[in-house]
Coordinates of C-alpha atoms in Angstrom, one line a residue:
M1 CA 50.7 143.4 80.8
A2 CA 53.1 146.0 81.9
A3 CA 52.7 144.9 85.4
T4 CA 53.4 141.3 84.5
M5 CA 56.5 142.0 82.4
P6 CA 59.1 142.0 85.2
A7 CA 58.0 138.6 86.4
P8 CA 59.4 136.6 83.5
A9 CA 62.6 138.6 83.6
A10 CA 63.0 138.0 87.3
S11 CA 62.2 134.4 86.7
G12 CA 64.8 134.1 83.9
H13 CA 67.4 135.9 86.1
N14 CA 66.6 133.5 89.0
G15 CA 66.7 130.6 86.6
R16 CA 70.1 131.5 85.4
M17 CA 71.3 131.9 89.0
L18 CA 69.7 128.6 90.0
S19 CA 71.2 126.9 87.0
T20 CA 74.7 127.8 88.2
Y21 CA 74.1 126.1 91.6
P22 CA 74.3 122.5 90.4
L23 CA 77.5 123.4 88.4
L24 CA 79.0 125.2 91.4
S25 CA 78.1 122.4 93.8
S26 CA 79.6 119.9 91.4
Q27 CA 82.8 121.9 91.2
I28 CA 83.0 122.2 95.0
A29 CA 82.4 118.4 95.4
F30 CA 85.0 117.6 92.8
G31 CA 87.5 120.0 94.4
L32 CA 87.0 118.4 97.8
I33 CA 87.4 114.9 96.3
L34 CA 90.5 116.0 94.4
A35 CA 92.1 117.5 97.5
V36 CA 91.5 114.4 99.6
G37 CA 92.7 112.2 96.7
L38 CA 95.9 114.3 96.3
Y39 CA 96.6 114.1 100.0
L40 CA 96.2 110.3 99.9
F41 CA 98.4 110.0 96.7
I42 CA 101.1 112.2 98.2
S43 CA 101.0 110.8 101.8
E44 CA 100.7 107.2 100.6
R45 CA 98.6 106.4 103.6
L46 CA 96.7 104.1 101.3
R47 CA 98.0 102.2 98.2
V48 CA 97.5 104.2 95.0
D49 CA 95.0 101.7 93.5
V50 CA 92.9 101.9 96.7
T51 CA 93.0 105.6 96.6
A52 CA 91.9 105.6 92.9
M53 CA 89.0 103.3 93.8
L54 CA 87.9 105.6 96.6
I55 CA 88.0 108.6 94.3
L56 CA 85.9 106.7 91.8
L57 CA 83.3 105.8 94.4
A58 CA 83.2 109.3 95.8
L59 CA 82.6 110.8 92.3
V60 CA 79.5 108.5 92.0
L61 CA 78.1 109.0 95.5
T62 CA 78.3 112.8 95.2
G63 CA 76.6 112.7 91.8
V64 CA 79.5 114.2 89.9
L65 CA 79.5 111.2 87.6
D66 CA 77.0 108.4 86.9
S67 CA 78.0 104.7 87.3
K68 CA 78.6 104.2 83.5
Q69 CA 81.1 107.1 83.4
A70 CA 82.8 105.9 86.6
L71 CA 83.4 102.4 85.3
S72 CA 84.5 103.4 81.8
G73 CA 88.1 103.3 82.9
F74 CA 88.1 99.5 83.2
A75 CA 87.2 99.1 79.5
S76 CA 89.4 101.9 78.4
E77 CA 92.2 101.5 75.8
P78 CA 95.0 102.5 78.2
A79 CA 94.0 99.9 80.8
I80 CA 93.7 97.1 78.2
I81 CA 97.1 98.0 76.6
V82 CA 98.9 98.2 79.9
A83 CA 97.6 94.8 81.0
A84 CA 98.7 93.3 77.7
V85 CA 102.1 94.9 77.8
F86 CA 102.8 93.3 81.2
V87 CA 102.0 89.9 79.8
I88 CA 104.2 90.5 76.7
S89 CA 107.0 91.7 78.9
G90 CA 106.6 88.6 81.1
A91 CA 106.9 86.4 78.0
L92 CA 110.1 88.1 76.9
A93 CA 111.6 87.5 80.4
A94 CA 110.3 83.9 80.5
T95 CA 111.9 83.0 77.2
G96 CA 115.2 84.5 78.3
I97 CA 115.2 87.3 75.7
S98 CA 115.4 90.1 78.3
E99 CA 118.3 88.4 80.1
R100 CA 120.2 87.6 76.9
L101 CA 119.9 91.2 75.8
G102 CA 121.1 92.4 79.1
A103 CA 124.1 90.1 79.0
W104 CA 125.0 91.3 75.5
I105 CA 124.8 94.9 76.7
G106 CA 127.2 94.0 79.5
R107 CA 129.7 92.5 77.0
A108 CA 129.5 95.4 74.6
A109 CA 130.1 97.9 77.4
G110 CA 133.8 97.2 77.6
V111 CA 136.1 98.3 80.4
H112 CA 135.7 102.1 80.3
E113 CA 133.2 104.1 82.2
W114 CA 132.3 106.4 79.2
R115 CA 131.8 103.4 76.9
T116 CA 129.6 101.6 79.4
I117 CA 127.3 104.7 79.6
A118 CA 127.4 105.2 75.8
V119 CA 126.3 101.5 75.2
V120 CA 124.0 101.0 78.2
M121 CA 121.8 104.1 77.8
P122 CA 120.6 103.7 74.2
A123 CA 120.3 99.9 74.6
V124 CA 118.2 100.2 77.9
A125 CA 116.1 102.9 76.3
L126 CA 115.3 100.6 73.3
L127 CA 114.4 97.8 75.7
A128 CA 112.1 100.1 77.8
A129 CA 110.3 101.2 74.6
F130 CA 108.8 97.7 74.2
T131 CA 108.7 96.4 77.8
H132 CA 108.1 97.8 81.2
H133 CA 110.8 100.2 82.3
V134 CA 110.8 99.0 85.9
M135 CA 111.4 95.4 84.7
V136 CA 114.3 96.6 82.5
T137 CA 115.8 98.4 85.4
A138 CA 115.4 95.4 87.7
M139 CA 117.0 93.1 85.0
M140 CA 120.0 95.4 84.3
L141 CA 120.7 96.2 88.0
P142 CA 122.6 92.9 88.8
L143 CA 124.3 92.9 85.5
L144 CA 125.7 96.4 86.0
L145 CA 126.7 95.6 89.5
R146 CA 128.7 92.7 88.3
H147 CA 130.1 94.7 85.5
A148 CA 131.2 97.5 87.9
R149 CA 132.8 95.0 90.2
D150 CA 134.7 93.0 87.5
R151 CA 136.0 96.2 85.9
Q152 CA 136.6 98.1 89.2
L153 CA 134.2 100.9 88.2
P154 CA 132.0 102.8 90.8
A155 CA 128.5 101.3 90.6
S156 CA 127.0 104.8 91.3
R157 CA 128.5 106.1 88.0
L158 CA 126.5 103.5 86.0
L159 CA 123.2 102.9 87.8
M160 CA 121.8 106.4 87.6
P161 CA 122.4 106.7 83.8
M162 CA 120.8 103.3 83.3
S163 CA 117.7 104.3 85.3
L164 CA 117.5 107.6 83.4
A165 CA 117.7 105.7 80.1
A166 CA 114.8 103.4 81.1
S167 CA 112.7 106.4 81.8
L168 CA 113.6 108.2 78.6
G169 CA 113.0 104.9 76.6
T170 CA 109.3 105.1 77.5
T171 CA 109.0 108.2 75.2
L172 CA 110.0 106.1 72.1
T173 CA 106.5 104.4 71.8
L174 CA 103.0 105.3 72.8
F175 CA 102.4 102.1 74.8
S176 CA 105.5 102.1 77.0
A177 CA 104.1 104.5 79.5
P178 CA 100.5 104.8 80.8
A179 CA 100.7 108.6 80.7
F180 CA 100.9 108.6 76.8
L181 CA 98.0 106.2 76.5
L182 CA 95.9 108.4 78.8
A183 CA 97.0 111.5 76.8
S184 CA 95.8 109.8 73.5
D185 CA 92.5 108.8 75.1
M186 CA 91.9 112.4 76.3
L187 CA 92.6 113.8 72.8
Q188 CA 90.2 111.4 71.2
R189 CA 87.5 112.3 73.8
A190 CA 88.2 115.9 73.0
G191 CA 87.3 115.3 69.4
T192 CA 90.8 115.4 67.9
D193 CA 92.9 112.6 66.5
G194 CA 94.6 110.4 69.1
L195 CA 98.3 109.6 69.1
G196 CA 99.7 106.9 66.9
I197 CA 102.1 104.2 68.1
F198 CA 105.1 106.2 67.0
S199 CA 103.7 109.7 67.1
I200 CA 106.1 110.7 69.9
T201 CA 109.1 108.7 68.7
P202 CA 110.9 111.8 67.2
I203 CA 110.7 113.4 70.6
G204 CA 111.9 110.2 72.3
I205 CA 114.9 109.8 70.0
A206 CA 115.9 113.4 70.6
L207 CA 115.6 112.9 74.4
V208 CA 117.6 109.7 74.4
L209 CA 120.4 111.4 72.4
V210 CA 120.3 114.4 74.6
G211 CA 120.2 112.4 77.8
T212 CA 123.1 110.2 76.8
S213 CA 125.2 113.2 75.7
Y214 CA 124.4 114.9 79.0
M215 CA 125.4 111.9 81.1
L216 CA 128.6 111.5 79.1
G217 CA 129.5 115.1 79.5
A218 CA 128.4 115.6 83.1
R219 CA 129.4 112.1 84.5
W220 CA 131.9 113.9 86.8
L221 CA 128.8 115.1 88.7
L222 CA 127.9 111.5 89.6
P223 CA 129.2 110.3 92.9
K224 CA 131.9 107.6 93.1
R225 CA 130.5 104.9 95.3
S226 CA 130.6 101.2 94.9
G227 CA 127.3 100.5 96.5
T228 CA 126.4 98.4 99.5
H229 CA 124.9 95.6 97.6
G230 CA 127.6 93.9 95.7
D231 CA 127.4 91.1 93.3
D232 CA 127.1 88.5 96.0
D233 CA 123.9 90.1 97.3
Y234 CA 122.2 89.9 94.0
L235 CA 123.7 86.8 92.4
R236 CA 124.9 84.7 95.3
L237 CA 122.4 82.0 94.5
D238 CA 123.5 81.7 90.9
R239 CA 126.0 79.0 91.8
Y240 CA 124.0 75.9 92.3
R241 CA 126.1 72.8 91.7
T242 CA 124.3 70.0 89.9
E243 CA 124.8 67.2 87.4
L244 CA 123.0 67.0 84.0
L245 CA 122.2 63.8 82.1
V246 CA 121.9 63.9 78.4
V247 CA 118.6 62.0 77.7
K248 CA 118.6 59.3 75.0
D249 CA 116.9 60.5 71.8
G250 CA 116.6 64.0 73.3
R251 CA 117.0 67.2 71.3
W252 CA 120.6 67.7 72.6
T253 CA 121.9 64.3 71.5
T254 CA 124.7 64.6 68.8
R255 CA 124.5 68.4 69.1
P256 CA 127.7 70.3 70.2
L257 CA 128.2 71.6 73.7
S258 CA 128.5 75.2 72.3
E259 CA 124.8 75.1 71.3
L260 CA 123.8 74.1 74.8
H261 CA 125.9 76.9 76.2
K262 CA 124.3 79.4 73.8
A263 CA 120.8 78.3 74.7
L264 CA 121.3 78.4 78.5
G265 CA 122.9 81.8 78.8
A266 CA 126.0 83.3 80.5
R267 CA 125.2 82.0 84.0
F268 CA 125.6 78.4 83.0
R269 CA 129.2 77.1 83.7
L270 CA 130.6 73.7 82.8
L271 CA 132.9 72.2 85.4
G272 CA 133.4 68.7 84.0
W273 CA 132.2 66.2 81.4
L274 CA 131.8 62.5 82.2
R275 CA 131.4 59.9 79.5
D276 CA 130.8 56.2 80.4
G277 CA 131.6 57.2 84.0
V278 CA 135.0 58.6 83.1
R279 CA 136.0 62.3 83.3
R280 CA 136.9 63.5 79.8
D281 CA 139.2 66.6 79.6
D282 CA 139.7 66.1 75.9
L283 CA 136.1 67.1 75.0
T284 CA 135.6 70.7 73.9
A285 CA 132.8 73.1 73.0
T286 CA 132.7 71.6 69.5
S287 CA 132.4 68.0 70.8
P288 CA 128.9 66.4 70.3
L289 CA 126.8 65.4 73.3
L290 CA 126.0 61.7 73.5
A291 CA 123.1 60.0 75.3
G292 CA 124.2 59.1 78.8
D293 CA 126.8 61.9 79.1
V294 CA 126.9 63.6 82.5
L295 CA 127.8 67.3 82.7
L296 CA 129.0 68.7 86.0
V297 CA 127.8 72.3 86.0
E298 CA 127.0 75.4 88.0
A299 CA 123.8 77.2 87.1
S300 CA 121.4 79.8 88.4
A301 CA 118.0 79.0 90.1
D302 CA 116.2 79.8 86.9
E303 CA 118.5 77.6 84.8
L304 CA 118.3 74.8 87.3
L305 CA 114.5 74.7 86.9
S306 CA 114.8 75.1 83.1
L307 CA 117.2 72.2 82.9
H308 CA 114.8 70.0 84.9
D309 CA 112.0 70.9 82.5
D310 CA 114.1 70.4 79.3
P311 CA 113.0 67.2 77.5
G312 CA 116.5 66.7 76.2
L313 CA 118.2 66.9 79.7
D314 CA 117.5 66.0 83.2
L315 CA 119.1 66.3 86.6
N316 CA 121.2 63.2 87.1
A317 CA 120.3 62.6 90.7
I318 CA 116.6 62.6 89.9
V319 CA 117.0 60.1 87.1
R320 CA 119.1 57.8 89.3
F321 CA 116.9 57.9 92.5
N322 CA 113.4 58.8 91.1
D323 CA 112.1 55.4 92.2
T324 CA 112.7 56.2 95.8
V325 CA 110.6 59.4 95.7
S326 CA 107.3 58.3 97.1
G327 CA 104.3 60.1 98.7
E328 CA 101.3 62.1 97.7
G329 CA 101.2 65.1 95.4
A330 CA 103.1 66.1 92.3
P331 CA 106.9 66.1 92.7
Q332 CA 108.5 69.5 93.2
L333 CA 111.7 71.3 94.1
V334 CA 112.3 72.9 97.5
Q335 CA 115.3 74.3 99.4
A336 CA 116.6 73.3 102.8
V337 CA 119.5 74.9 104.8
V338 CA 121.8 72.6 106.8
A339 CA 121.5 73.8 110.4
P340 CA 124.4 74.5 112.8
G341 CA 125.3 71.2 114.7
S342 CA 123.4 69.2 112.1
E343 CA 124.2 65.4 112.0
F344 CA 124.7 65.9 108.3
I345 CA 127.8 68.1 108.6
G346 CA 131.0 66.4 107.5
R347 CA 129.2 63.6 105.7
S348 CA 128.9 63.2 102.0
I349 CA 125.6 63.0 100.2
R350 CA 126.5 59.4 99.1
E351 CA 127.1 58.4 102.8
L352 CA 123.8 59.9 103.9
D353 CA 121.7 57.7 101.6
F354 CA 119.4 60.7 101.6
A355 CA 117.0 59.3 99.0
R356 CA 116.1 56.2 101.0
Q357 CA 116.1 57.9 104.4
F358 CA 113.8 60.9 103.4
H359 CA 112.3 59.7 100.1
A360 CA 113.7 62.8 98.5
V361 CA 116.6 63.5 96.2
I362 CA 119.4 66.1 96.6
A363 CA 119.4 67.6 93.1
G364 CA 121.6 70.6 93.7
L365 CA 123.8 72.2 96.2
W366 CA 124.7 75.9 96.9
R367 CA 127.7 76.9 99.1
R368 CA 128.6 80.5 99.9
E369 CA 132.4 79.8 99.8
G370 CA 134.9 77.0 99.9
D371 CA 135.9 74.0 97.7
M372 CA 133.5 71.3 96.7
A373 CA 134.0 67.8 95.3
D374 CA 133.6 67.4 91.5
R375 CA 130.7 64.9 91.9
L376 CA 127.7 66.0 93.8
S377 CA 127.4 62.7 95.6
D378 CA 131.0 63.2 97.0
A379 CA 130.3 66.7 98.4
R380 CA 130.7 66.8 102.2
L381 CA 128.0 69.0 103.7
R382 CA 128.8 72.1 105.8
E383 CA 126.8 74.4 108.0
G384 CA 124.8 76.8 105.9
D385 CA 124.9 74.7 102.7
L386 CA 121.6 75.1 100.8
L387 CA 120.3 71.8 99.4
V388 CA 117.9 71.7 96.4
L389 CA 115.5 68.8 97.2
Y390 CA 113.2 66.9 94.8
G391 CA 110.3 65.1 96.4
R392 CA 106.6 65.0 97.0
P393 CA 104.7 67.4 99.3
S394 CA 103.5 64.7 101.7
R395 CA 107.1 63.9 102.7
F396 CA 108.2 67.5 103.2
S397 CA 106.6 67.8 106.7
D398 CA 109.2 65.2 107.9
L399 CA 112.0 67.2 106.4
A400 CA 110.8 70.5 107.8
A401 CA 110.6 69.0 111.3
H402 CA 114.0 67.4 111.2
H403 CA 116.5 69.2 113.5
G404 CA 119.2 68.8 110.9
F405 CA 117.6 71.5 108.7
L406 CA 117.3 75.2 109.6
M407 CA 114.4 75.9 107.2
L408 CA 112.5 74.4 104.3
V409 CA 111.3 76.9 101.6
P410 CA 110.0 76.7 98.1
F411 CA 112.5 76.8 95.3
A412 CA 112.7 80.3 94.0
G413 CA 113.6 79.7 90.3
E414 CA 111.4 80.1 87.3
A415 CA 112.1 77.9 84.2
K416 CA 113.2 79.8 81.1
R417 CA 111.4 78.7 77.9
R418 CA 114.4 79.5 75.7
V419 CA 113.2 77.3 72.9
H420 CA 110.3 79.6 72.4
A421 CA 112.4 82.8 72.2
P422 CA 112.3 83.1 68.3
L423 CA 108.5 82.7 68.5
A424 CA 108.2 85.3 71.2
L425 CA 110.2 87.8 69.1
L426 CA 108.0 87.1 66.1
I427 CA 104.8 87.7 68.1
L428 CA 106.2 90.9 69.4
G429 CA 107.1 92.1 65.9
V430 CA 103.7 91.2 64.5
T431 CA 102.0 92.9 67.4
I432 CA 103.8 96.2 66.9
L433 CA 103.4 96.1 63.2
A434 CA 99.6 95.5 63.5
A435 CA 99.3 98.4 65.8
A436 CA 101.6 100.8 63.9
T437 CA 99.9 100.1 60.5
E438 CA 96.5 100.4 62.1
W439 CA 95.6 96.9 60.7
L440 CA 94.2 96.4 64.2
S441 CA 93.5 99.0 66.8
A442 CA 96.2 99.3 69.4
P443 CA 94.3 97.7 72.3
L444 CA 93.2 94.8 70.1
A445 CA 96.7 94.3 68.6
F446 CA 98.4 94.1 72.0
L447 CA 95.6 92.0 73.4
M448 CA 96.2 89.6 70.5
G449 CA 99.9 89.6 71.2
A450 CA 99.3 88.8 74.9
V451 CA 97.0 85.9 74.0
A452 CA 99.4 84.6 71.4
M453 CA 102.2 84.6 74.0
V454 CA 100.1 82.5 76.3
S455 CA 98.6 80.2 73.6
T456 CA 102.0 79.4 72.2
R457 CA 103.4 78.6 75.7
C458 CA 106.0 81.4 75.5
V459 CA 104.8 82.2 79.0
D460 CA 102.7 80.1 81.5
I461 CA 99.2 81.4 82.1
Q462 CA 99.8 81.7 85.9
Q463 CA 103.1 83.5 85.2
A464 CA 101.3 85.8 82.8
Y465 CA 98.7 86.7 85.4
R466 CA 101.4 87.3 88.0
G467 CA 103.2 89.6 85.6
I468 CA 100.2 92.0 85.5
D469 CA 100.7 94.7 88.0
V470 CA 97.1 95.0 89.2
R471 CA 97.8 98.1 91.1
I472 CA 98.7 100.0 87.9
F473 CA 95.8 98.6 86.0
V474 CA 93.3 99.5 88.8
M475 CA 94.9 102.9 89.2
I476 CA 94.6 103.8 85.5
A477 CA 91.0 102.5 85.5
G478 CA 90.3 104.6 88.6
V479 CA 91.9 107.9 87.6
I480 CA 90.4 108.1 84.1
P481 CA 87.0 109.1 85.6
L482 CA 88.9 111.9 87.4
G483 CA 89.7 113.5 84.1
I484 CA 86.1 113.1 82.9
A485 CA 84.8 114.7 86.0
M486 CA 87.3 117.6 85.7
E487 CA 86.0 118.3 82.2
Q488 CA 82.3 117.7 83.0
T489 CA 82.2 120.0 86.1
G490 CA 83.9 122.8 84.2
T491 CA 86.9 122.8 86.5
A492 CA 89.3 122.3 83.7
D493 CA 87.9 125.3 81.8
L494 CA 88.1 127.3 85.0
L495 CA 91.7 126.5 85.5
A496 CA 92.5 127.0 81.9
R497 CA 91.0 130.4 81.8
G498 CA 93.0 131.5 84.8
L499 CA 96.2 130.1 83.2
S500 CA 95.3 131.7 79.9
H501 CA 95.1 135.1 81.6
M502 CA 98.5 134.5 83.1
V503 CA 100.1 133.5 79.8
A504 CA 98.1 135.9 77.6
G505 CA 100.3 137.2 74.8
W506 CA 103.0 134.6 75.4
P507 CA 104.3 132.6 72.4
A508 CA 103.5 128.9 72.1
L509 CA 106.9 127.7 73.3
P510 CA 106.9 129.2 76.8
I511 CA 103.3 128.0 77.3
L512 CA 104.4 124.4 76.4
L513 CA 107.2 124.8 78.9
V514 CA 104.7 125.9 81.6
M515 CA 102.7 122.7 81.1
F516 CA 105.8 120.6 81.1
T517 CA 107.0 122.3 84.3
A518 CA 103.6 121.9 86.1
A519 CA 103.6 118.2 85.3
A520 CA 107.2 117.7 86.2
L521 CA 106.7 119.1 89.7
L522 CA 103.5 117.3 90.4
T523 CA 104.8 113.9 89.2
Q524 CA 107.4 113.9 92.0
V525 CA 104.6 113.2 94.5
M526 CA 102.1 111.5 92.1
S527 CA 102.2 108.9 89.5
D528 CA 102.7 109.9 85.9
A529 CA 99.3 108.6 85.0
A530 CA 97.5 110.5 87.8
T531 CA 99.5 113.7 86.9
T532 CA 98.5 113.4 83.2
V533 CA 94.8 112.8 84.1
L534 CA 94.8 115.8 86.4
L535 CA 96.5 118.3 84.1
G536 CA 95.5 116.9 80.7
P537 CA 92.1 118.5 80.6
V538 CA 93.6 121.8 81.7
A539 CA 96.0 121.6 78.7
I540 CA 93.1 120.9 76.3
S541 CA 91.0 123.7 77.6
L542 CA 94.0 126.1 77.5
A543 CA 94.7 125.1 73.9
R544 CA 91.0 125.8 73.0
T545 CA 91.2 129.2 74.8
L546 CA 94.3 130.1 72.7
D547 CA 92.7 128.7 69.5
L548 CA 95.6 126.2 69.1
P549 CA 95.6 122.4 68.5
P550 CA 95.6 120.6 71.9
T551 CA 98.0 117.8 70.9
P552 CA 101.3 119.5 71.7
F553 CA 100.0 120.8 75.0
V554 CA 98.8 117.4 76.2
V555 CA 102.0 115.7 74.9
C556 CA 104.2 118.2 76.8
T557 CA 102.1 117.6 79.9
A558 CA 102.5 113.8 79.6
L559 CA 106.3 114.2 78.9
G560 CA 106.7 116.3 82.0
A561 CA 104.9 113.6 84.0
V562 CA 107.2 110.8 82.6
V563 CA 110.7 112.1 82.2
A564 CA 111.2 114.6 85.0
F565 CA 114.3 113.2 86.7
L566 CA 114.4 115.3 89.9
T567 CA 114.1 113.1 92.9
P568 CA 114.5 109.4 93.8
I569 CA 110.7 109.1 94.5
G570 CA 109.7 110.4 91.1
H571 CA 110.0 107.1 89.4
H572 CA 109.9 103.5 90.7
G573 CA 113.1 102.7 88.8
N574 CA 115.0 105.3 90.9
L575 CA 113.9 103.6 94.0
L576 CA 115.4 100.3 92.8
I577 CA 118.9 101.8 92.4
L578 CA 118.8 104.1 95.5
G579 CA 120.3 101.5 97.8
P580 CA 122.7 99.6 95.5
G581 CA 124.2 102.9 94.3
Q582 CA 124.4 104.4 97.8
Y583 CA 122.7 107.5 96.3
R584 CA 121.5 110.4 98.4
F585 CA 118.5 112.6 97.7
G586 CA 120.8 115.5 96.7
D587 CA 122.5 113.4 94.1
F588 CA 119.4 113.1 92.0
L589 CA 118.6 116.8 92.3
R590 CA 122.2 117.8 91.4
I591 CA 122.1 115.6 88.3
G592 CA 118.4 115.8 87.5
L593 CA 117.7 119.6 87.8
P594 CA 119.9 120.7 84.8
L595 CA 118.9 117.6 82.9
T596 CA 115.2 118.2 83.4
V597 CA 115.6 121.8 82.2
V598 CA 117.3 120.6 79.0
I599 CA 114.7 117.9 78.5
A600 CA 111.9 120.4 79.0
L601 CA 113.4 122.7 76.3
V602 CA 113.9 119.8 73.8
S603 CA 110.4 118.5 74.5
A604 CA 108.6 121.8 74.0
W605 CA 110.7 122.6 70.9
M606 CA 110.1 119.3 69.3
A607 CA 106.3 119.4 70.1
R608 CA 106.1 122.8 68.5
W609 CA 107.8 121.6 65.4
L610 CA 105.7 118.4 65.1
W611 CA 102.2 120.0 65.7
L612 CA 102.5 123.8 65.5
G613 CA 104.7 124.2 62.4
G614 CA 107.6 125.6 64.4
P615 CA 111.2 125.4 63.1
L616 CA 113.3 122.2 63.8
L617 CA 116.6 124.0 64.0
P618 CA 117.0 127.0 66.4
L619 CA 118.4 129.3 63.7
S620 CA 116.0 128.3 61.0
G621 CA 112.5 129.7 60.2

């Protein structure tokens, strides 16, 4: 027996050694996949969603994850909520709510630079809390460019604060940034309570206040440049000339003109009012509209299409010449440019008898500059005029081949469903209330809201699908397994132990700052979602090693990934304003570095107060 004793011991020792091999090989495989994935994310040789899918497949093929774990991201709460929020944001835009809020912000901003910043930043942050921050930035960009031009303010002094506010606004609610949804998902998988809809709101409010105060105090650091893209570049097609007919028994009959103005928004301009074929200059905004009245107006592309779809109004030219529109296919609007040397130049629309010659109707006209006749039919065409044509697709081939036109392109406008705006606001309010009170789970509540927006026709189903950024959805679904693999292979614990040795004996506050800083640096070359997935498991393991709750560490990691304002490539919103504001890379670093340091301190301090019982005020406790 004595001779046989060493054998089991050796076997046990060898067993322990052998048992480490699968774990070690999994860590090596995961490390290689992660390194290649980081390279592809940073270099952008492939789209981020394609890179995420390649990572997912590599994790399965190497045996690091099974197929069920790899596909779990597609059914995850973050992916569902993000898709639903895109649809809800699209509905707010389709009903004109986003545009109207943006116009109101422009009016409230006044004529002073400091007042514009003080009004725009909190308002944009609030919008970004309930919609997509890139959409808010894109919506506010032309409004601020126009505001800067009209009040002779440097556009570069306004665009960067606006973009910053859109990023900070994502910290006001859980669902406004994918990083926070992923953070909540990680905490739940770690066996702790996830984040509520408004769990991070106190931090978000503090960050918006600090960010606004910083920009007001340090606005002298902002460059003074007007921007290369003026108002004409963004809004030059907002001046379509057309004529509206008030339809008999329509919803606008007997209602005052002021209500129509209010419903159609700021980019609708009345040029004249015809009643019984006679121009009436005595009619005012309080005068009622009567059936058969013709309004001479200028409107944007969206408004032009909205007016055509409005059951109480119609484009006068279409009503008059609709019987001449023949051919196959459903009638639609297209745009044609009058070519140089065209036979149409110098002739009025009335003289051309366009409807009978081409079986299409000129429903609107855009001209870059120069006078135009009051009546659309009396306008004499010029080179470069853009005609809005109404006809059937089978006839468009003749128009496209005609040498009088330079090009024929689809009409770019999208009809606004303004009549559904109150309903869209109600659905948004119910959705947030259901999620905040936990009457429904957050994914189910937002899914319900998205379905309700489509079902009540606040947004068209095709427009809703177009509004979903599939790249972000797929990327989130693809990077969630990366976090699972990081935990399962023990890589997160390994990194956490190394980090814990480095921060051994440190108080909680500097450790929170370390996590924020690591995420802030990494997010400059990776998305906020990918950064959170990569560092979140490390934060959880570090908290366990220190015997502390993981929530503040994960939240600080996600905050660092979302609000680090260091470079123009760190956030998509920054890329939108880079050209219009004539910004340079150094402008973002000069403004963003001190700001990010302040944001890091506020984030770590507030997280310690919320989840670790630290003092709220620096001199208390």
